[in-house]
Amino acid sequence: METTIRRIGILTSGGDAPGLNAVIRSVVKTAIIRYGWDVVGIVDGFEGLIGQPRSRPLGLADVSGLLPRGGSVLGCTNRGHFKLDGQPDPAALESVFRQAAASIKRLEIDAVIVVGGDGSQRIGHALSLRGMGIVGVPKTIDNDLAGTESSFGFDTAVAFATDAIDRLHTTAESHGRVIVVEVMGRDAGWIALYSGIAGGADVILIPEIPFSLVEASAKIAARAAEGKRFSIVVAAEGAMPVGGSSLLPNAGGRIGAAHHVGIGPAVTAELQQLTGREARAVVLGHLQRGGSPSASDRLLATAYGEAATRAIADGKLGHLVAWRDGRIQLVPITDDVTAARLVPADHPLIETARGLGITFAGAADR
Ligand code: F6P
């Protein structure tokens, strides 16, 4: 489909991730330098399209120096008017979609680049089905979007968590303690798996493998018997014990929940009891989302921004730029690409970890 483009919009939606500003910079530079288009930044994600539109023009001077900067200069919103999950009110939803369409028209924007995770891409898809020109760019530190093998923000989060685990090793060793490091990831264990292996954890708890703390404590006891008085446990925030919610009273229905209740402190208390060793919890939380993007996330974000802008020029609206088979590809935005991508049981790094004696404290680890 050929479209005449004069002005494009860009918004950053959902939780922030290191690399958002690098995408904004890349889109603005490509749009202006290669295509001669105007670029409008929509403020606070899709919320900027509700009511009186909130936006600002983005020129080359506005993106100068943005490459290493964390967060988003446009602002992000992850729980706004566009409520697609749970039991949405269809009339209210149609009203916000109409407002968004009116704002896009009013701003004279020919296409919008939506930088966001699963929920944001679903909103983009809904707008696309209603005739708006949308191209998606996948963002999430959780790396859990089915449409792509790689999202920017993940590498930086893993690097930060790995550094934290390194630091916790020395203090855990000095005191002979068990330290439980809770990392983010929602319902996926990617950050825990990668940082746990890179940081040399002894136990990794991920949502995809229901855990038994009796099993985890056996590993800690075995280490103690070998003279290792300390142990490091990396727990993904969405990890769950076998049988569900015994550690967290409200954990039962958490899959897909908007906000996770961390499991780290609960695991810590129970491990202290089971092992008789002093234990401490460290919740890394939003530190994993803050700060400057890694070189690898800057590259991915920059490549995505250029590819998304080119996709508009090529008339490929309704597509997501995605990393597949070692290169960027365009995939139609559908429910399939916005679904969750979890760690498969046969992922090679699970085997790597088990080969090194790291336990996931699951049935297959016995
Ligand atoms: O999806 C990114 C993420 O950081 C998750 O890892 C985490 O569960 C969630 O967002 C936290 O959301 P909020 O910023 O609303 O606390």
PDB file of N, CA and C in Angstrom, residues 77 80 165 196 277:
ATOM      1  N   THR A  77       2.918   5.873  29.944  1.00  0.00           N
ATOM      2  CA  THR A  77       1.806   5.550  30.854  1.00  0.00           C
ATOM      3  C   THR A  77       1.504   4.073  30.667  1.00  0.00           C
ATOM      4  N   GLY A  80      -3.723   3.440  31.629  1.00  0.00           N
ATOM      5  CA  GLY A  80      -4.496   4.633  31.308  1.00  0.00           C
ATOM      6  C   GLY A  80      -5.912   4.287  30.880  1.00  0.00           C
ATOM      7  N   ILE A 165      24.184  -9.254  41.405  1.00  0.00           N
ATOM      8  CA  ILE A 165      24.471 -10.604  41.918  1.00  0.00           C
ATOM      9  C   ILE A 165      25.964 -10.729  42.251  1.00  0.00           C
ATOM     10  N   GLY A 196      20.911 -15.039  36.334  1.00  0.00           N
ATOM     11  CA  GLY A 196      21.270 -16.102  37.280  1.00  0.00           C
ATOM     12  C   GLY A 196      22.486 -16.882  36.791  1.00  0.00           C
ATOM     13  N   ARG A 277      19.937 -21.203  58.170  1.00  0.00           N
ATOM     14  CA  ARG A 277      20.984 -20.215  57.879  1.00  0.00           C
ATOM     15  C   ARG A 277      20.361 -18.836  57.771  1.00  0.00           C
TER      16      ARG A 277
END
